[in-house]
PDB file of C-alpha atoms and ligand atoms in Angstrom:
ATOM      1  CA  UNK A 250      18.173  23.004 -41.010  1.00 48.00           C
ATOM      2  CA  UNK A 251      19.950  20.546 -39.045  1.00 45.00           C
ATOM      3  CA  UNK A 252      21.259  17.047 -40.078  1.00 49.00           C
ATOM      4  CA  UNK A 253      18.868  14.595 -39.485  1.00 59.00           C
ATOM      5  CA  UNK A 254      15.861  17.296 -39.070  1.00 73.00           C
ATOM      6  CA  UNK A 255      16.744  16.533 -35.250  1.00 88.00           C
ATOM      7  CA  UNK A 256      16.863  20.065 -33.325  1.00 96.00           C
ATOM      8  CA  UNK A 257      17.762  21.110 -29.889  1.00 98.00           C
ATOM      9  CA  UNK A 258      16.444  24.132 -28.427  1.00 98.00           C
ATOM     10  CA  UNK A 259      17.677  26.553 -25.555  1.00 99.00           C
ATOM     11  CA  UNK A 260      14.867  28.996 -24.290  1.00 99.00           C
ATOM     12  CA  UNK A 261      15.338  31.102 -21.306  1.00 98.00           C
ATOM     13  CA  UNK A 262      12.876  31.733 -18.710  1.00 98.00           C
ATOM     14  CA  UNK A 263      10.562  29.084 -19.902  1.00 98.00           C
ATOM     15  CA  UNK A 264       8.318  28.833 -17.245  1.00 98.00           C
ATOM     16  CA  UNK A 265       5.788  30.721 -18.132  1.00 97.00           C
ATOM     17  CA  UNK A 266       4.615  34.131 -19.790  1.00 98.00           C
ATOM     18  CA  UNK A 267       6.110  34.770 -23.340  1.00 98.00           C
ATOM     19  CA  UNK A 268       8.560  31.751 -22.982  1.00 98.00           C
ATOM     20  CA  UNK A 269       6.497  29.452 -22.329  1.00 98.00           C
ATOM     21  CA  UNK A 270       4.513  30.436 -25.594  1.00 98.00           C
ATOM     22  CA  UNK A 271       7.680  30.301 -27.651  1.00 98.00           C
ATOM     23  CA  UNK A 272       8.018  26.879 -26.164  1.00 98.00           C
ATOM     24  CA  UNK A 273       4.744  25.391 -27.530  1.00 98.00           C
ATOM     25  CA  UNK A 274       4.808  27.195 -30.508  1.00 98.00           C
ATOM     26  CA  UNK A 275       8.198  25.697 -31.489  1.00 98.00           C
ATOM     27  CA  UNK A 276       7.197  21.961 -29.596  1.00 98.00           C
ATOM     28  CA  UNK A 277       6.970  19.522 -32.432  1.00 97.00           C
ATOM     29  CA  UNK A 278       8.017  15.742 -32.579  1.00 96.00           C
ATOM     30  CA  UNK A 279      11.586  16.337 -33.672  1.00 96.00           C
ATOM     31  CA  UNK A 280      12.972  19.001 -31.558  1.00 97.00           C
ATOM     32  CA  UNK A 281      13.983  18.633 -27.825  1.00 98.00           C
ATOM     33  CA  UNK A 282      13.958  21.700 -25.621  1.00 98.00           C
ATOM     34  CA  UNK A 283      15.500  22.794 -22.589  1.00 98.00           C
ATOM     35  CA  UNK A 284      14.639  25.520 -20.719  1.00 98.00           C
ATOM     36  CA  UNK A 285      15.412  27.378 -17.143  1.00 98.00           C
ATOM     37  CA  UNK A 286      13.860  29.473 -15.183  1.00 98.00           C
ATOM     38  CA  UNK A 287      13.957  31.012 -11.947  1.00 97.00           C
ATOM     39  CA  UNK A 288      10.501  30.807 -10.087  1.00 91.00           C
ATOM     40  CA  UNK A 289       9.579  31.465  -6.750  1.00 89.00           C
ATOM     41  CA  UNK A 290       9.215  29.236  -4.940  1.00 89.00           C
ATOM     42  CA  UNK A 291       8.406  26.161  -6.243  1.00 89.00           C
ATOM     43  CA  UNK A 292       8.597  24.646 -10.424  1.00 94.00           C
ATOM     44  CA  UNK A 293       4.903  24.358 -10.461  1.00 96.00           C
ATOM     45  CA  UNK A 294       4.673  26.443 -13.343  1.00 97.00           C
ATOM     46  CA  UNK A 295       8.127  24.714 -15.188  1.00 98.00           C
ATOM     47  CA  UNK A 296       6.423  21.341 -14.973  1.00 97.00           C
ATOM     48  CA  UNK A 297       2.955  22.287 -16.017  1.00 98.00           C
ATOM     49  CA  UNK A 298       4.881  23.702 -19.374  1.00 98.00           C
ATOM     50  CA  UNK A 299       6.841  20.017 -19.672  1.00 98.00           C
ATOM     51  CA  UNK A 300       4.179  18.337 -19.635  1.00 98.00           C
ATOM     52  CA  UNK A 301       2.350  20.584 -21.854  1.00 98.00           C
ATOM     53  CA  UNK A 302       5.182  20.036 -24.431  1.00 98.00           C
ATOM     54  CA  UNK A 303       5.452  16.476 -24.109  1.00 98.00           C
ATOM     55  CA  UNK A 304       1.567  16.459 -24.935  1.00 97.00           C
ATOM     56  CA  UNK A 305       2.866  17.841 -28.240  1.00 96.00           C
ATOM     57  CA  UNK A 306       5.200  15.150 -28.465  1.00 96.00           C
ATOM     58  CA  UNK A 307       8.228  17.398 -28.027  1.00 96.00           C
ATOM     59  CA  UNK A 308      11.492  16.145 -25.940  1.00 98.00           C
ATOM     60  CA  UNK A 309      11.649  18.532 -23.105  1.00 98.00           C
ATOM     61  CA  UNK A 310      13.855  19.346 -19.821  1.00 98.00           C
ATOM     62  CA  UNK A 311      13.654  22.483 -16.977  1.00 98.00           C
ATOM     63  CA  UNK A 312      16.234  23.726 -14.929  1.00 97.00           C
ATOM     64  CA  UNK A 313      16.190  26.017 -12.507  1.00 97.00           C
ATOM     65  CA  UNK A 314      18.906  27.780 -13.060  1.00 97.00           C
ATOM     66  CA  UNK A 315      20.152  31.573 -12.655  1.00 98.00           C
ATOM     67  CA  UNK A 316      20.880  33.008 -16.065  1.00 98.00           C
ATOM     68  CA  UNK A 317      23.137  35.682 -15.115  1.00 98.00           C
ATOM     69  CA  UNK A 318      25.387  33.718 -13.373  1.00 98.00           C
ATOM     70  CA  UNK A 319      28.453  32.861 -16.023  1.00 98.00           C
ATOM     71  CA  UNK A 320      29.925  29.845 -14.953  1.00 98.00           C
ATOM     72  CA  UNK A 321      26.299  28.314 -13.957  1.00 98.00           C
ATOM     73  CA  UNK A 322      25.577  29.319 -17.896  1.00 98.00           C
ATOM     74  CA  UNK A 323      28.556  27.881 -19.195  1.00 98.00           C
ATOM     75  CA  UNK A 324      27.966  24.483 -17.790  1.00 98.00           C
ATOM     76  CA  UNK A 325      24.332  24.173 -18.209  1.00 98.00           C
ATOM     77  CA  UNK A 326      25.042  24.238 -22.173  1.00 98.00           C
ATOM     78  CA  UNK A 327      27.629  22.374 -22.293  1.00 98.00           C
ATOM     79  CA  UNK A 328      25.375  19.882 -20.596  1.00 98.00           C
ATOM     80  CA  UNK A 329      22.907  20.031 -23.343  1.00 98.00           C
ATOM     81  CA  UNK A 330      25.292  19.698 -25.786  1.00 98.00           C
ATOM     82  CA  UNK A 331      26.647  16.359 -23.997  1.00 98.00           C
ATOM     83  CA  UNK A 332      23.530  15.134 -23.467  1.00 97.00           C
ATOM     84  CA  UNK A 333      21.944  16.283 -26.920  1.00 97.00           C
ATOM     85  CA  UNK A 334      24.824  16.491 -29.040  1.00 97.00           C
ATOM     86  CA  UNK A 335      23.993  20.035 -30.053  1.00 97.00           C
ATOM     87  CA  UNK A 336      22.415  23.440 -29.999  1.00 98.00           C
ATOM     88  CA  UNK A 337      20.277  24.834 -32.676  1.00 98.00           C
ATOM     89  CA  UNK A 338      18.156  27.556 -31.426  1.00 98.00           C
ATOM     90  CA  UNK A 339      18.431  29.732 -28.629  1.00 99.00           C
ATOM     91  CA  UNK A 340      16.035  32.117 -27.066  1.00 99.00           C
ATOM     92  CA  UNK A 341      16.937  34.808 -24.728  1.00 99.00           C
ATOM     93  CA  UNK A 342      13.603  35.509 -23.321  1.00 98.00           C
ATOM     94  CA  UNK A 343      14.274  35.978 -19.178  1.00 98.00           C
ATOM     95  CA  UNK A 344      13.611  39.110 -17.731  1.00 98.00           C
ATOM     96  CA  UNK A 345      13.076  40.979 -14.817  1.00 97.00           C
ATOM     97  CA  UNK A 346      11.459  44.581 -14.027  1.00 97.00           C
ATOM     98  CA  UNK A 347      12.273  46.644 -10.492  1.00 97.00           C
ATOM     99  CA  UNK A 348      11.005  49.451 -11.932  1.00 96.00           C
ATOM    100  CA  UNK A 349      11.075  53.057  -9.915  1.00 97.00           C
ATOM    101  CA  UNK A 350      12.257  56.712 -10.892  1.00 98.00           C
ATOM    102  CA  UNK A 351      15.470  57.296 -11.388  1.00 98.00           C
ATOM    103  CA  UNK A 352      15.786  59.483  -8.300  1.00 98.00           C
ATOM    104  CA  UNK A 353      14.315  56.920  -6.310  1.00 98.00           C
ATOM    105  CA  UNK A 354      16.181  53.562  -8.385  1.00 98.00           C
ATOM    106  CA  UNK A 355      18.246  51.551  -5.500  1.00 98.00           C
ATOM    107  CA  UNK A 356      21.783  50.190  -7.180  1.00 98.00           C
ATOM    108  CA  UNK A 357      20.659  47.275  -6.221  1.00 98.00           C
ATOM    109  CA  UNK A 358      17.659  47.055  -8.487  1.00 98.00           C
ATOM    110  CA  UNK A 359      19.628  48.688 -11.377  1.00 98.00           C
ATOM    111  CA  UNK A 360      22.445  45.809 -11.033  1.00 98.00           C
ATOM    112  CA  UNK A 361      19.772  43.127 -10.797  1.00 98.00           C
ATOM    113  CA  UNK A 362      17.954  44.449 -13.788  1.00 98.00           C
ATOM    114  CA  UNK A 363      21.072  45.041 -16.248  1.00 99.00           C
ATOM    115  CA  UNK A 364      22.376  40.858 -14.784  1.00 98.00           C
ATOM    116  CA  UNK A 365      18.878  39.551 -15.410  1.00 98.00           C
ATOM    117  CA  UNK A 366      17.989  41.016 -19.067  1.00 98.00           C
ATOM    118  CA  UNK A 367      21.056  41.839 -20.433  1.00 99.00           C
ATOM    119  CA  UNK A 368      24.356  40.083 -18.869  1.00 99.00           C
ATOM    120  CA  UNK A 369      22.401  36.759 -19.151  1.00 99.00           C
ATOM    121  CA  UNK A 370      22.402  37.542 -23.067  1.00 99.00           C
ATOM    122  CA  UNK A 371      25.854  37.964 -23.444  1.00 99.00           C
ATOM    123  CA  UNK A 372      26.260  34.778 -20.753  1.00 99.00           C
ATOM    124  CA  UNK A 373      24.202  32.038 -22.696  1.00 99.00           C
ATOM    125  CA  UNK A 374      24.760  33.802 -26.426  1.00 99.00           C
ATOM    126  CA  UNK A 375      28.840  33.090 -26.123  1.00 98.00           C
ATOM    127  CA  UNK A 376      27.936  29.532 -24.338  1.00 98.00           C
ATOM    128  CA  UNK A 377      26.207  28.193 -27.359  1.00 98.00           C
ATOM    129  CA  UNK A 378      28.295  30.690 -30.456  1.00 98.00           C
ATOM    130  CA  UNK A 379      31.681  27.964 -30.454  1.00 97.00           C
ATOM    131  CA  UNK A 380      28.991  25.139 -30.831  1.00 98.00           C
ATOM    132  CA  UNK A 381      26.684  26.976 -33.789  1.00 98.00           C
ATOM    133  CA  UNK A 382      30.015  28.044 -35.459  1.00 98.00           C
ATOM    134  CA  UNK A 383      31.254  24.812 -35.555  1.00 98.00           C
ATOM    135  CA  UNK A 384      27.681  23.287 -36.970  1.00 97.00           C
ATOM    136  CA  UNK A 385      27.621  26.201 -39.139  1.00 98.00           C
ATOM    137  CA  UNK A 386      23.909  26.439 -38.160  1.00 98.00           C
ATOM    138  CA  UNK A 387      22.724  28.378 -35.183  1.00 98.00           C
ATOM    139  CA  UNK A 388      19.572  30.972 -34.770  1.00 98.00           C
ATOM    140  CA  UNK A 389      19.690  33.527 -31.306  1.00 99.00           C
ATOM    141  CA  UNK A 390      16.547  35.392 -30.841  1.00 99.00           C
ATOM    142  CA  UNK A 391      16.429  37.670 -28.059  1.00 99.00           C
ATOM    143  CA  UNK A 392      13.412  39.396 -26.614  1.00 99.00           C
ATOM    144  CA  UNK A 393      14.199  43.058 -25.953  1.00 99.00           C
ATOM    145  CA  UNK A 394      11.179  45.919 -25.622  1.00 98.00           C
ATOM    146  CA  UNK A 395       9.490  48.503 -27.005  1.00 98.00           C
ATOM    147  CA  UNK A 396      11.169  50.510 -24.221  1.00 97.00           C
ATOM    148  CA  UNK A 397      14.370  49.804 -25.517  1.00 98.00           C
ATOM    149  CA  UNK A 398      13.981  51.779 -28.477  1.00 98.00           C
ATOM    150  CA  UNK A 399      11.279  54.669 -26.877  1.00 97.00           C
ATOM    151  CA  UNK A 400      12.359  54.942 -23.098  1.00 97.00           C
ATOM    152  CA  UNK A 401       9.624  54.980 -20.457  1.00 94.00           C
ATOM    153  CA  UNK A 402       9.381  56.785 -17.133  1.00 95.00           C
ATOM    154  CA  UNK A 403      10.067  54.371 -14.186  1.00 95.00           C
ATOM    155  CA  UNK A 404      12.220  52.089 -16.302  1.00 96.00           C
ATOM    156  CA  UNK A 405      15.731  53.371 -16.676  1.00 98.00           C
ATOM    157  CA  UNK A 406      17.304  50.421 -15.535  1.00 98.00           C
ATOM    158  CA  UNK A 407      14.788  48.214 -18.086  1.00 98.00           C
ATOM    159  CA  UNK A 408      15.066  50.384 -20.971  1.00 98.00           C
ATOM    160  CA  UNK A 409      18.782  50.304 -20.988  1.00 99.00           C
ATOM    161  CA  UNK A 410      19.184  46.458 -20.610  1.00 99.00           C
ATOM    162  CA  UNK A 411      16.513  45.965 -23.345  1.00 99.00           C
ATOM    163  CA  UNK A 412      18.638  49.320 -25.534  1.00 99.00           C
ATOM    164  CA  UNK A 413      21.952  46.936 -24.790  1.00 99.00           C
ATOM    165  CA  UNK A 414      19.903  43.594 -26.189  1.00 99.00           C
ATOM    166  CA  UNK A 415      20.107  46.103 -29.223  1.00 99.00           C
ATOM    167  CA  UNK A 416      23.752  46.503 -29.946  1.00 98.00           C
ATOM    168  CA  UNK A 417      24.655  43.004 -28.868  1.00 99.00           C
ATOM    169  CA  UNK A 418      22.420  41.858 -31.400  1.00 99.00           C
ATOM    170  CA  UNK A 419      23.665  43.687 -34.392  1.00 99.00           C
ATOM    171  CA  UNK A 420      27.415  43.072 -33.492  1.00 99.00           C
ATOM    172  CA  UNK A 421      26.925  39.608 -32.859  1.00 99.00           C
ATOM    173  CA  UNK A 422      25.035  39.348 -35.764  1.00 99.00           C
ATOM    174  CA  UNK A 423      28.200  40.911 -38.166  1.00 98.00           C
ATOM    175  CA  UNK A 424      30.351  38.175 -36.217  1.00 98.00           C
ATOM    176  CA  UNK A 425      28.694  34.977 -36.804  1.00 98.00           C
ATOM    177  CA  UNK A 426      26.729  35.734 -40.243  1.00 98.00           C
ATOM    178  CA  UNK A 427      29.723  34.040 -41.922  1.00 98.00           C
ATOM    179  CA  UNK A 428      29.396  30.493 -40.232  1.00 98.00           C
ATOM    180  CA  UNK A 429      25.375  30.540 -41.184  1.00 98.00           C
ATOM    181  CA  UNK A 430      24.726  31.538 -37.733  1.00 98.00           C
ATOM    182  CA  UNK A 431      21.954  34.447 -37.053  1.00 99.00           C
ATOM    183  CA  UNK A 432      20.822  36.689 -34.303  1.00 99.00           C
ATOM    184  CA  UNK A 433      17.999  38.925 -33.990  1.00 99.00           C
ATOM    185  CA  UNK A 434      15.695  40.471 -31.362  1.00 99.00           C
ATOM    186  CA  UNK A 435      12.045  41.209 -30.973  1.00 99.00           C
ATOM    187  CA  UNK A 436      11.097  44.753 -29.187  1.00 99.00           C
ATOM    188  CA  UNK A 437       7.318  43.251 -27.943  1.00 98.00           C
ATOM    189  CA  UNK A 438       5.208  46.116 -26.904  1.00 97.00           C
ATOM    190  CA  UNK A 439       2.505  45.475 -24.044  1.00 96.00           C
ATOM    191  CA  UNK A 440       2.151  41.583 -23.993  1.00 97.00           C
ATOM    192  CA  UNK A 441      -0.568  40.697 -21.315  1.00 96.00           C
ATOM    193  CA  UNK A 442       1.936  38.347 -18.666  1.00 95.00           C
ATOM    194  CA  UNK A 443       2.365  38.276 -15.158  1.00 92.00           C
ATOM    195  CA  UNK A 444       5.041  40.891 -15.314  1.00 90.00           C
ATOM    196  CA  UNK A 445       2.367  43.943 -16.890  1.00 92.00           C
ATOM    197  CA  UNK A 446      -0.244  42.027 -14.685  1.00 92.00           C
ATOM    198  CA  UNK A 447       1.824  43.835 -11.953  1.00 87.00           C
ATOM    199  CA  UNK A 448       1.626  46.817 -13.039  1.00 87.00           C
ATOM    200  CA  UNK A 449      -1.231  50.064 -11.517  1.00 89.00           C
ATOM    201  CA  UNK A 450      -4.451  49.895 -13.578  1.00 92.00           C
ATOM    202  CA  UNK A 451      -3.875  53.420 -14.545  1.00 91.00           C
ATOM    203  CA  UNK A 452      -0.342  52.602 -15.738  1.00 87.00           C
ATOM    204  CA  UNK A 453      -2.345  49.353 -17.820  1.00 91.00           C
ATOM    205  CA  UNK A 454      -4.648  51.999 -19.218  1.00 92.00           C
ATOM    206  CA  UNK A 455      -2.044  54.806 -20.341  1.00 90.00           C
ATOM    207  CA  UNK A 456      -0.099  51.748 -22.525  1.00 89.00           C
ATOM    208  CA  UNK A 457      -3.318  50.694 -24.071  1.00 94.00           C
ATOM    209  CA  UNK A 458      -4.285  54.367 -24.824  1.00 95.00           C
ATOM    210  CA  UNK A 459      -1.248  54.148 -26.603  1.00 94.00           C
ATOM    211  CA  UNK A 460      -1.518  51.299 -29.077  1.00 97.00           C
ATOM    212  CA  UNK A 461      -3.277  52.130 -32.747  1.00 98.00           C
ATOM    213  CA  UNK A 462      -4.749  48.257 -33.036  1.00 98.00           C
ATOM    214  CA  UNK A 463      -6.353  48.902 -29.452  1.00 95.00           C
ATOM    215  CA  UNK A 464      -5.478  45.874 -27.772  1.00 96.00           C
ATOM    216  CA  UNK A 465      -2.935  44.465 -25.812  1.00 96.00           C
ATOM    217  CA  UNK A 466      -0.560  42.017 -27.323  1.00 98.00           C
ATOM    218  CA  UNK A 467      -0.404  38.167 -26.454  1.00 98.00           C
ATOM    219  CA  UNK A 468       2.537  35.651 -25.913  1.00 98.00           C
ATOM    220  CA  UNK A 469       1.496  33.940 -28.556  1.00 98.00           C
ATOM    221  CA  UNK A 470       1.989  37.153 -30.678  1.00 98.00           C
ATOM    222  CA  UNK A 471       5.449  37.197 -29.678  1.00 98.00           C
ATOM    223  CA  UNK A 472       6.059  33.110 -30.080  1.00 98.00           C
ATOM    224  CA  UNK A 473       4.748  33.241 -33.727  1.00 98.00           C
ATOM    225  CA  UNK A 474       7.496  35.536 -35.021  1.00 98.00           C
ATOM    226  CA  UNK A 475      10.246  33.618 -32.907  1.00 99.00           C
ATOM    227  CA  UNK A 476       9.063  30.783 -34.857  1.00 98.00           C
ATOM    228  CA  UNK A 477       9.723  32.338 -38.080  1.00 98.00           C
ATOM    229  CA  UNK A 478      12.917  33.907 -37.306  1.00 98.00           C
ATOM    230  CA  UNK A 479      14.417  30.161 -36.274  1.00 98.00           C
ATOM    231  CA  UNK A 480      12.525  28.378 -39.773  1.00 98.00           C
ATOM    232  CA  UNK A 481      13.775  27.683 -42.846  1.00 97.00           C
ATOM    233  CA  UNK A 482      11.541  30.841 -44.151  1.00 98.00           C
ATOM    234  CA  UNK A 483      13.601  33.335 -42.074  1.00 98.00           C
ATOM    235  CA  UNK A 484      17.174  32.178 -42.796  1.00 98.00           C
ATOM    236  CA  UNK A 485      18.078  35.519 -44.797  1.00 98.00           C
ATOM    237  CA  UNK A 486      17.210  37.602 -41.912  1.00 98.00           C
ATOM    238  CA  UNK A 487      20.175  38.673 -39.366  1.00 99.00           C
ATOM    239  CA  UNK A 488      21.040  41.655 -37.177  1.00 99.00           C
ATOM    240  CA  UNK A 489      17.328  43.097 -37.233  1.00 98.00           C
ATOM    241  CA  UNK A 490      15.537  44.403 -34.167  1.00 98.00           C
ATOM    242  CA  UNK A 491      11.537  43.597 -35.205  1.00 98.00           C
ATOM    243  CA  UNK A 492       8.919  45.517 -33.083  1.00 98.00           C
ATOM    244  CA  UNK A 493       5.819  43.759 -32.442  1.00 98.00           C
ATOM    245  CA  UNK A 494       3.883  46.303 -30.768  1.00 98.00           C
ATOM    246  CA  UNK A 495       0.094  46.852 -32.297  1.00 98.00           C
ATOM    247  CA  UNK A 496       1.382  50.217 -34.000  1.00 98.00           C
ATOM    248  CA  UNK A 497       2.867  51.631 -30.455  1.00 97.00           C
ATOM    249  CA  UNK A 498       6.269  52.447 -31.652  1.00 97.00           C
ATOM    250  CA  UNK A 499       6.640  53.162 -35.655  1.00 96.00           C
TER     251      UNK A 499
HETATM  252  N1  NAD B 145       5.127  41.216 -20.906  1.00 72.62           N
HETATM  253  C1  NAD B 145       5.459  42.271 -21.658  1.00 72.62           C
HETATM  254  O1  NAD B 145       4.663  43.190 -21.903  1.00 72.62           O
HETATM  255  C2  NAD B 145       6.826  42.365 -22.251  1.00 72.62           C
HETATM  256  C3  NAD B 145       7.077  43.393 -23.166  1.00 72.62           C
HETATM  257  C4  NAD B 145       8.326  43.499 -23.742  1.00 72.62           C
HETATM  258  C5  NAD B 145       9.308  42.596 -23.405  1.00 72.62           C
HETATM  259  N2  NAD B 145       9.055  41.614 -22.517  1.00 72.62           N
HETATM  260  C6  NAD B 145      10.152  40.701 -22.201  1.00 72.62           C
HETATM  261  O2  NAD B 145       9.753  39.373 -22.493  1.00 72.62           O
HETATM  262  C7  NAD B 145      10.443  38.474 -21.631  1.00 72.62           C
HETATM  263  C8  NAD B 145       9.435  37.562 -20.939  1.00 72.62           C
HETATM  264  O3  NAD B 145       8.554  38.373 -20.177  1.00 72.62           O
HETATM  265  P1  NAD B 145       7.195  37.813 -19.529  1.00 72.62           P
HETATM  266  O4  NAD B 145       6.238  38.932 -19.577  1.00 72.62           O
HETATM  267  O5  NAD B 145       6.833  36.499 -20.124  1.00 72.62           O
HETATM  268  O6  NAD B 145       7.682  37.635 -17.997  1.00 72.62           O
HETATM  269  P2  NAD B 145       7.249  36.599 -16.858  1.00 72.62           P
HETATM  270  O7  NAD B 145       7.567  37.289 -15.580  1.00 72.62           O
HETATM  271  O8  NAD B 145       5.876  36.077 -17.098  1.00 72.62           O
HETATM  272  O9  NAD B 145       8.298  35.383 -17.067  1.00 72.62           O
HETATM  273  C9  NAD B 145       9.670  35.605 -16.893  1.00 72.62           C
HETATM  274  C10 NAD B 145      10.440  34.309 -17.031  1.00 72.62           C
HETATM  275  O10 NAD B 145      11.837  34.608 -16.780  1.00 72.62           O
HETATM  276  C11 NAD B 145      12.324  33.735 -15.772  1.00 72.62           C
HETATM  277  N3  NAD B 145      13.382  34.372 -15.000  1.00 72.62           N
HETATM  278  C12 NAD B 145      13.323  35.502 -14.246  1.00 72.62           C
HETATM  279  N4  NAD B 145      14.521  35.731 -13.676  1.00 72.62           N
HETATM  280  C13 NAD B 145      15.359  34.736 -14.091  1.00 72.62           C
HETATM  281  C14 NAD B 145      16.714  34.411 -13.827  1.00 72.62           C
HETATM  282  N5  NAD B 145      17.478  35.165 -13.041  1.00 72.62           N
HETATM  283  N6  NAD B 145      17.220  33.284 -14.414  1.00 72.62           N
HETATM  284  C15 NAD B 145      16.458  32.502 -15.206  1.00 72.62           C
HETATM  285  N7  NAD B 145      15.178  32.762 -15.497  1.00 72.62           N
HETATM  286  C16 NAD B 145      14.633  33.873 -14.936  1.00 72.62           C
HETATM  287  C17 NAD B 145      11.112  33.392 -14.920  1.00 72.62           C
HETATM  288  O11 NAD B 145      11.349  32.199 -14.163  1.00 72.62           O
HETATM  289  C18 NAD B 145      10.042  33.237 -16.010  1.00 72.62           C
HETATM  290  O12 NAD B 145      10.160  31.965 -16.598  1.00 72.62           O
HETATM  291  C19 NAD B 145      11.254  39.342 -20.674  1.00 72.62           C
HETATM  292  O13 NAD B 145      12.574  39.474 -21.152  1.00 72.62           O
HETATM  293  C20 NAD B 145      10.549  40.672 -20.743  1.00 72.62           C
HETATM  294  O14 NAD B 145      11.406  41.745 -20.407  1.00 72.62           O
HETATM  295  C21 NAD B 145       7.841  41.472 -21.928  1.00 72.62           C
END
């Protein structure tokens, strides 16, 4: 835990969807957060989850801001950490799909894809590492997928960014265990959002078909085990890859 029980937290993509869960499962009186996101077109949806935080009584800022551009990444946290002294907590939750075939996937989509979900990671995981070694505290929890770890039709360019989260996580995880730093992901299954809103009704169905507890997941499912990871209660776990999937994937 932190000195002074004050914490600052970095979650990407906090807009809405699974981050913004995350966010008002870990809002508290206490804790300041700052978040990103990259909307279009407006920050309707960023300010509706500040003020839903600061009706929790939790310190909160939004940024748009691009998370796979470096230097943009760089800056932002060192702006939290001059502005809030420090970084605690950081969740790598923003993600994109642009989803086809792989004889019909555009380079452009597969670039976009591996920038968004996986680049980003590295981007705003090495921003805040020098600060959590040097507190000897820090907790990174990065949202990969079920896909990740079982491939899917249609999502080559996904499942590989969310297979990378992977890896980075476990060799990450071997660097920084020593300064009391840890880093895990969570491979969420079918998590009802506006990104699987997107997707065909039949497509909806065949997942569903798919999961043993027959229903789909929530963000709230997702936000109560990023909550444990970053306690006091899940301090002795590091380098794991937790799947969160209603029996899906075993
Ligand atoms: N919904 C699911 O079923 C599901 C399953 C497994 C994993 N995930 C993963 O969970 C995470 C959240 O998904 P969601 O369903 O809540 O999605 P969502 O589309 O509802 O929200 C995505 C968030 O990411 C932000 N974002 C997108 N591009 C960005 C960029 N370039 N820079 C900064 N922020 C950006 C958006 O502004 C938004 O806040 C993603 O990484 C996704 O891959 C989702």
């Amino acid at each position: 835990m932190a000195e002074n029980d004050k914490r600052v937290a970095v979650v990407t993509g906090g807009s809405k969807g699974i981050g913004r869960a995350i966010i008002m499962a870990l809002a508290e009186p206490g804790l300041t957060v700052v978040f990103n996101h990259y909307d279009p077109p407006d920050d309707k949806a960023a300010d509706e989850t500040i003020q839903m935080a600061r009706d929790k009584g939790c310190e909160i800022e939004g940024v748009r801001l691009d998370v796979s551009d470096y230097q943009a990444v760089q800056e932002f946290i060192k702006g939290v950490v001059e502005r809030h002294d420090r970084v605690d907590i950081l969740v790598n939750n923003a993600g994109i799909t642009r989803d086809n075939l792989l004889s019909r996937l555009k380079e452009v989509d597969w670039d976009a894809v591996l920038a968004v979900n996986l680049k980003s990671v590295f981007n705003c995981t090495q921003a805040v590492a020098r600060y959590m070694m040097k507190q000897r505290y820090g907790r990174v929890v990065s949202i990969a997928s079920v896909v990740g770890a079982m491939g899917n039709a249609g999502q080559a360019n996904y499942a590989a960014s969310k297979a990378g989260i992977m890896g980075f996580t476990k060799s990450v995880a071997r660097e920084l265990a020593s300064r009391n730093v840890t880093v895990n992901a969570i491979a969420p299954g079918f998590i009802e959002t506006e990104m699987t809103a997107q997707l065909p009704e039949k497509a909806k169905e065949a997942f569903l078909a798919q999961i043993p507890l027959g229903r789909a997941g929530q963000p709230e499912d997702v936000a109560q085990l990023v909550k444990f990871l970053v306690s006091e209660e899940g301090s002795y776990i590091t380098g794991q890859v937790i799947h969160l999937n209603g029996g899906m994937y075993m």
